[in-house]
Amino acid sequence: MNVIEVENLSKHFGKFKAVDDISFNVSRGEIFGFLGANGAGKTTAMRMLCGLSLPTLGEARVAGFDLYKDAEQIKRNIGYMSQRFSLYDDLSIRENIRFYGGIYGLTNKQIKAKTESMLHHLNLEEEANKMVKSLPLGWKQKLAFSVSLLHDPQIVFLDEPTGGVDPITRREFWTMIYEASDKGTTVFVTTHYMDEAEYCSRVSIMVDGKIDALGTPLELKEKFDSPNMGDVFLKLARKAKRGDN
Amino acid sequence: MFILFGMPIVQILIFGFALTNEVKDSRIAILDESKDEASEAIIHRLESSLYFDIEKNITQPQLVDAFREGTIKLAVVFPQKFSEQLEHTNAASIQLIADATDPNVATTLVNYASAIIYDSQNDLKGFKELPFKINTEMRMLYNPQMKGSYNFVPGVMAMVLMLVCAMMTSISIVKEKEMGTMEIILVSPIVPMRVIIAKMVPYFILSAVNIASILLLSVFVLDVPIHGSLLFLISECLLFTLTVLALGLFISTISGSQQVAMLISLMGLFLPTIMFSGFMFPIENMPVPLQVISNVVPAKWFYYIVKNVMIKGLGFQFVWKETLVLSGMMLFLMAVSIKKFKVRLE
């Protein structure tokens, strides 16, 4: 069953086609890797799917809801973790969880239960009342990911969640992604790390606003006759005409 | 760039030409109860002065109303049988009544008028041999002690509310945009209206506390009385608070960073509040284009209302027009900013 269906989706900024006619499907429980060089249009595409930005052309259904008609329903069924760190620095961990529970309309009882289990799971029980800004980046990112799953969304969108995080924490982060996927949550993730691309169930590679390759990491490696995903990516990304901006 | 090069030019022009403490063309009224030779001669003198714009043929009840509505700043009252008195006693007195809610203007006007009256004694030489004396009796309405605080309390109130509400609200929303937390709020199902209300409530409460402390301080420390209804005064203050909150919201929708929001608040709100509210520089003396501009400054209306309610003790029937203007501004700004508040990032 497909939880994301995208058909001929485009986003133009004036003459610049940030996203140029992309189509793909993502099925339930998949970890869908969304790769591309800087400026290839990944973030724009993801923002359209989250309802943060309106497409210029094309159709898309997210969690079974139409992107144009049911944007509010989509919002209830997705989680989002942005490229930039997205918790409130000047609130404590506990307050952040409460805040996000609140804006997703969870009851106080639900929030309380979720907070305890999340703190326990992340081993942050002792830090619960500390300001988020005092946490190391890796912990913040893990916390932000957990918070984006707070309302049990069908799909979670992660925009470069592991940028600037050390390899060990990245490993732990991916363990969390697998756990979420095992529970049936679809994970839509953009990344620059090619080793992470290997962990995905399927990968799409965007070049100049278009999807140039789509398949399981194994398929792509065979198709492009490469030993690893990094090589696949380089072969495709070199064709890009757009600069690195 | 425009700001760097444009601001000095605009400011020097505005401060140089438009904002003067001088008093020109002030509307004054003359109540001449004797209508005789001497009084006419003096009135003639007053009329030929550039400082005054004279309203004659006014009756006593009209005079009271004119002061309340603020249409005149000064009245010159000649007692009955002015000439006769001069003739027989070699002395007569003219009463000068000034609206002292703005003590500076009142003093200036009274001084001008006294000087002219003194000069006109020369005109009367032929009429009566010297020595004779015309006394001027001054009466400062609303503010007999000529306290400056009567003038600045309403002005400070407007400024503080402007700063707290407009600047802080706009910065607090723009900060979320900068931090990236706004994205998270926008992808959540929460309705924009709730975000806006949640952003406004703390500053509204803060302003209410500020209003209370300013009023308490001015009554008990500065001895500025509240002549009008306290409840009415407070509700007008809260109305103004809402208006500036809406203004802050509006600024936040048009600015992308905290610096821009701050700059717009300072240049677009703070300076105009000081210049155009009538609290530092009398609006009547500005060139017409600036007078027109002053109408869009909410603080001008608020300043007028507070001054009238607090110092003159007037009720709703005298400030309903200004209240209406403020309410209109508030609704307009609210509507525009709620509409502009982006549910999507673009």
Coordinates of C-alpha atoms in Angstrom, one line a residue, chain A residues 11-231:
Chain A
K11 CA 7.7 23.7 -8.1
H12 CA 8.8 26.8 -10.0
F13 CA 10.3 30.0 -8.5
G14 CA 9.9 32.3 -11.5
K15 CA 11.8 30.7 -14.3
F16 CA 13.8 28.5 -11.9
K17 CA 12.4 24.9 -11.7
A18 CA 13.4 23.9 -8.2
V19 CA 11.5 20.7 -8.6
D20 CA 10.9 19.6 -12.2
D21 CA 8.2 17.0 -12.8
I22 CA 8.9 14.3 -10.3
S23 CA 6.9 11.1 -9.8
F24 CA 7.3 8.3 -7.3
N25 CA 5.5 6.2 -4.7
V26 CA 6.5 5.2 -1.2
S27 CA 4.8 2.2 0.5
R28 CA 4.0 1.7 4.1
G29 CA 6.9 1.0 6.5
E30 CA 9.5 1.8 3.9
I31 CA 12.6 3.9 4.7
F32 CA 12.7 6.0 1.6
G33 CA 16.1 7.8 1.1
F34 CA 15.8 11.1 -0.8
L35 CA 19.3 11.9 -2.1
G36 CA 20.7 14.8 -4.1
A37 CA 23.4 17.4 -4.2
N38 CA 22.8 20.7 -2.5
G39 CA 20.3 22.7 -4.5
A40 CA 19.0 19.6 -6.3
G41 CA 15.5 20.4 -4.9
K42 CA 15.2 17.8 -2.1
T43 CA 14.1 20.2 0.6
T44 CA 11.6 21.9 -1.7
A45 CA 10.1 18.6 -2.7
M46 CA 9.9 17.6 0.9
R47 CA 8.3 20.9 2.0
M48 CA 5.6 20.4 -0.7
L49 CA 4.8 17.0 0.7
C50 CA 4.5 18.4 4.2
G51 CA 2.2 21.2 3.1
L52 CA 4.7 23.9 3.9
S53 CA 4.9 25.0 0.3
L54 CA 2.3 24.8 -2.5
P55 CA 3.2 22.9 -5.7
T56 CA 3.2 24.8 -9.0
L57 CA 2.0 21.7 -10.9
G58 CA 1.2 18.1 -10.4
E59 CA -0.7 15.8 -8.0
A60 CA 0.3 14.2 -4.7
R61 CA -1.4 12.1 -2.0
V62 CA 0.2 11.9 1.4
A63 CA -1.2 9.4 3.9
G64 CA -4.1 8.9 1.6
F65 CA -5.0 12.6 1.5
D66 CA -4.9 15.0 -1.4
L67 CA -2.2 17.6 -1.1
Y68 CA -4.4 20.5 -2.2
K69 CA -7.7 19.6 -0.6
D70 CA -6.9 17.9 2.7
A71 CA -3.7 19.7 3.8
E72 CA -5.0 19.8 7.4
Q73 CA -5.6 16.1 7.4
I74 CA -2.1 15.5 6.1
K75 CA -0.7 17.6 8.9
R76 CA -2.3 15.4 11.5
N77 CA -0.7 12.3 10.0
I78 CA 2.8 13.3 9.4
G79 CA 5.8 14.2 11.6
Y80 CA 8.5 16.6 10.5
M81 CA 12.0 17.2 11.6
S82 CA 13.7 20.1 9.8
Q83 CA 17.2 20.6 8.6
R84 CA 17.7 23.2 11.2
F85 CA 17.5 22.1 14.8
S86 CA 13.8 22.5 15.6
L87 CA 13.3 22.4 19.3
Y88 CA 13.1 25.4 21.6
D89 CA 16.6 26.0 23.0
D90 CA 15.3 28.0 26.0
L91 CA 12.8 25.4 27.1
S92 CA 13.6 22.2 29.0
I93 CA 13.4 18.8 27.5
R94 CA 10.2 18.2 29.3
E95 CA 8.7 21.5 28.3
N96 CA 9.5 20.9 24.7
I97 CA 7.8 17.6 24.7
R98 CA 4.7 19.1 26.3
F99 CA 4.7 21.9 23.8
Y100 CA 4.8 19.6 20.8
G101 CA 2.2 17.3 22.4
G102 CA 0.0 20.4 22.8
I103 CA 0.2 21.7 19.2
Y104 CA -0.6 18.2 18.0
G105 CA -3.7 18.1 20.2
L106 CA -2.6 15.3 22.6
T107 CA -4.4 15.2 25.9
N108 CA -2.4 15.9 29.1
K109 CA -2.6 12.3 30.1
Q110 CA -1.2 11.1 26.8
I111 CA 1.6 13.7 27.0
K112 CA 2.5 12.6 30.5
A113 CA 2.7 9.0 29.5
K114 CA 4.6 9.7 26.3
T115 CA 7.1 12.0 28.1
E116 CA 8.0 9.3 30.6
S117 CA 8.4 6.5 28.0
M118 CA 10.4 8.8 25.7
L119 CA 12.7 10.0 28.4
H120 CA 13.3 6.5 29.5
H121 CA 13.9 5.3 26.0
L122 CA 16.4 8.1 25.3
N123 CA 18.1 7.7 28.7
L124 CA 17.4 11.4 29.4
E125 CA 15.5 11.0 32.6
E126 CA 18.1 12.9 34.6
E127 CA 18.4 15.7 32.1
A128 CA 14.6 16.1 31.7
N129 CA 14.5 19.5 33.3
K130 CA 17.6 20.9 31.7
M131 CA 17.5 23.5 28.9
V132 CA 17.7 21.9 25.5
K133 CA 20.6 24.2 24.6
S134 CA 22.8 22.5 27.1
L135 CA 22.5 19.1 25.3
P136 CA 25.1 17.9 22.8
L137 CA 23.9 18.1 19.2
G138 CA 23.6 14.3 18.7
W139 CA 21.2 14.1 21.7
K140 CA 19.2 17.1 20.5
Q141 CA 18.7 15.4 17.1
K142 CA 17.6 12.2 18.7
L143 CA 15.2 14.1 20.9
A144 CA 13.9 16.1 17.9
F145 CA 13.3 12.8 16.1
S146 CA 11.4 11.3 19.0
V147 CA 9.4 14.4 19.4
S148 CA 8.4 14.3 15.7
L149 CA 7.0 10.8 16.4
L150 CA 5.1 12.0 19.4
H151 CA 1.7 11.8 17.8
D152 CA 2.3 8.5 16.1
P153 CA 2.3 9.8 12.6
Q154 CA 1.9 7.5 9.6
I155 CA 4.9 9.1 7.9
V156 CA 7.8 11.0 9.3
F157 CA 9.8 13.4 7.1
L158 CA 13.4 13.9 8.2
D159 CA 15.3 16.7 6.4
E160 CA 19.0 15.9 6.8
P161 CA 18.6 14.7 10.4
T162 CA 22.2 13.7 10.9
G163 CA 24.0 16.7 9.6
G164 CA 27.1 17.4 11.7
V165 CA 26.5 14.5 14.0
D166 CA 29.3 12.1 14.9
P167 CA 29.4 8.5 13.4
I168 CA 28.4 6.7 16.6
T169 CA 25.4 8.9 17.3
R170 CA 24.5 8.6 13.6
R171 CA 24.5 4.8 14.0
E172 CA 22.2 5.2 17.1
F173 CA 20.0 7.5 15.2
W174 CA 19.6 5.0 12.4
T175 CA 18.7 2.3 15.0
M176 CA 15.9 4.6 16.0
I177 CA 14.8 5.0 12.4
Y178 CA 14.7 1.2 12.1
E179 CA 12.6 0.9 15.2
A180 CA 10.1 3.4 13.9
S181 CA 10.0 1.6 10.6
D182 CA 9.4 -1.8 12.3
K183 CA 6.4 -0.3 14.0
G184 CA 5.0 0.5 10.6
T185 CA 5.9 4.2 10.4
T186 CA 7.1 5.2 6.9
V187 CA 10.3 7.2 7.0
F188 CA 11.1 9.7 4.3
V189 CA 14.7 10.9 4.8
T190 CA 17.1 13.2 3.0
T191 CA 20.8 12.8 3.6
H192 CA 24.2 13.6 2.3
Y193 CA 25.9 10.6 3.9
M194 CA 26.2 7.8 1.4
D195 CA 26.7 5.1 4.0
E196 CA 23.2 6.1 5.3
A197 CA 21.8 5.6 1.8
E198 CA 22.8 2.0 2.0
Y199 CA 20.5 1.6 5.1
C200 CA 17.4 2.7 3.1
S201 CA 14.9 0.3 1.7
R202 CA 14.7 2.4 -1.5
V203 CA 16.6 5.4 -2.7
S204 CA 15.9 8.2 -5.2
I205 CA 18.6 10.5 -6.4
M206 CA 17.6 14.0 -7.5
V207 CA 19.7 15.9 -10.0
D208 CA 18.7 19.4 -11.2
G209 CA 15.2 19.1 -9.9
K210 CA 14.5 15.7 -11.5
I211 CA 14.7 12.2 -10.2
D212 CA 17.5 10.5 -12.1
A213 CA 17.5 7.2 -10.4
L214 CA 15.1 5.2 -8.2
G215 CA 15.4 1.8 -6.7
T216 CA 16.8 -0.3 -3.9
P217 CA 20.5 0.4 -3.1
L218 CA 21.3 -3.1 -4.6
E219 CA 19.5 -2.4 -7.8
L220 CA 21.1 1.0 -8.2
K221 CA 24.6 -0.3 -7.6
E222 CA 24.1 -3.0 -10.3
K223 CA 22.6 -0.6 -12.7
F224 CA 25.4 1.9 -12.4
D225 CA 28.0 -0.8 -12.0
S226 CA 29.3 0.7 -8.8
P227 CA 30.8 -0.9 -5.7
N228 CA 28.8 1.4 -3.3
M229 CA 26.2 4.1 -3.2
G230 CA 28.8 6.9 -3.0
D231 CA 30.0 5.9 -6.5

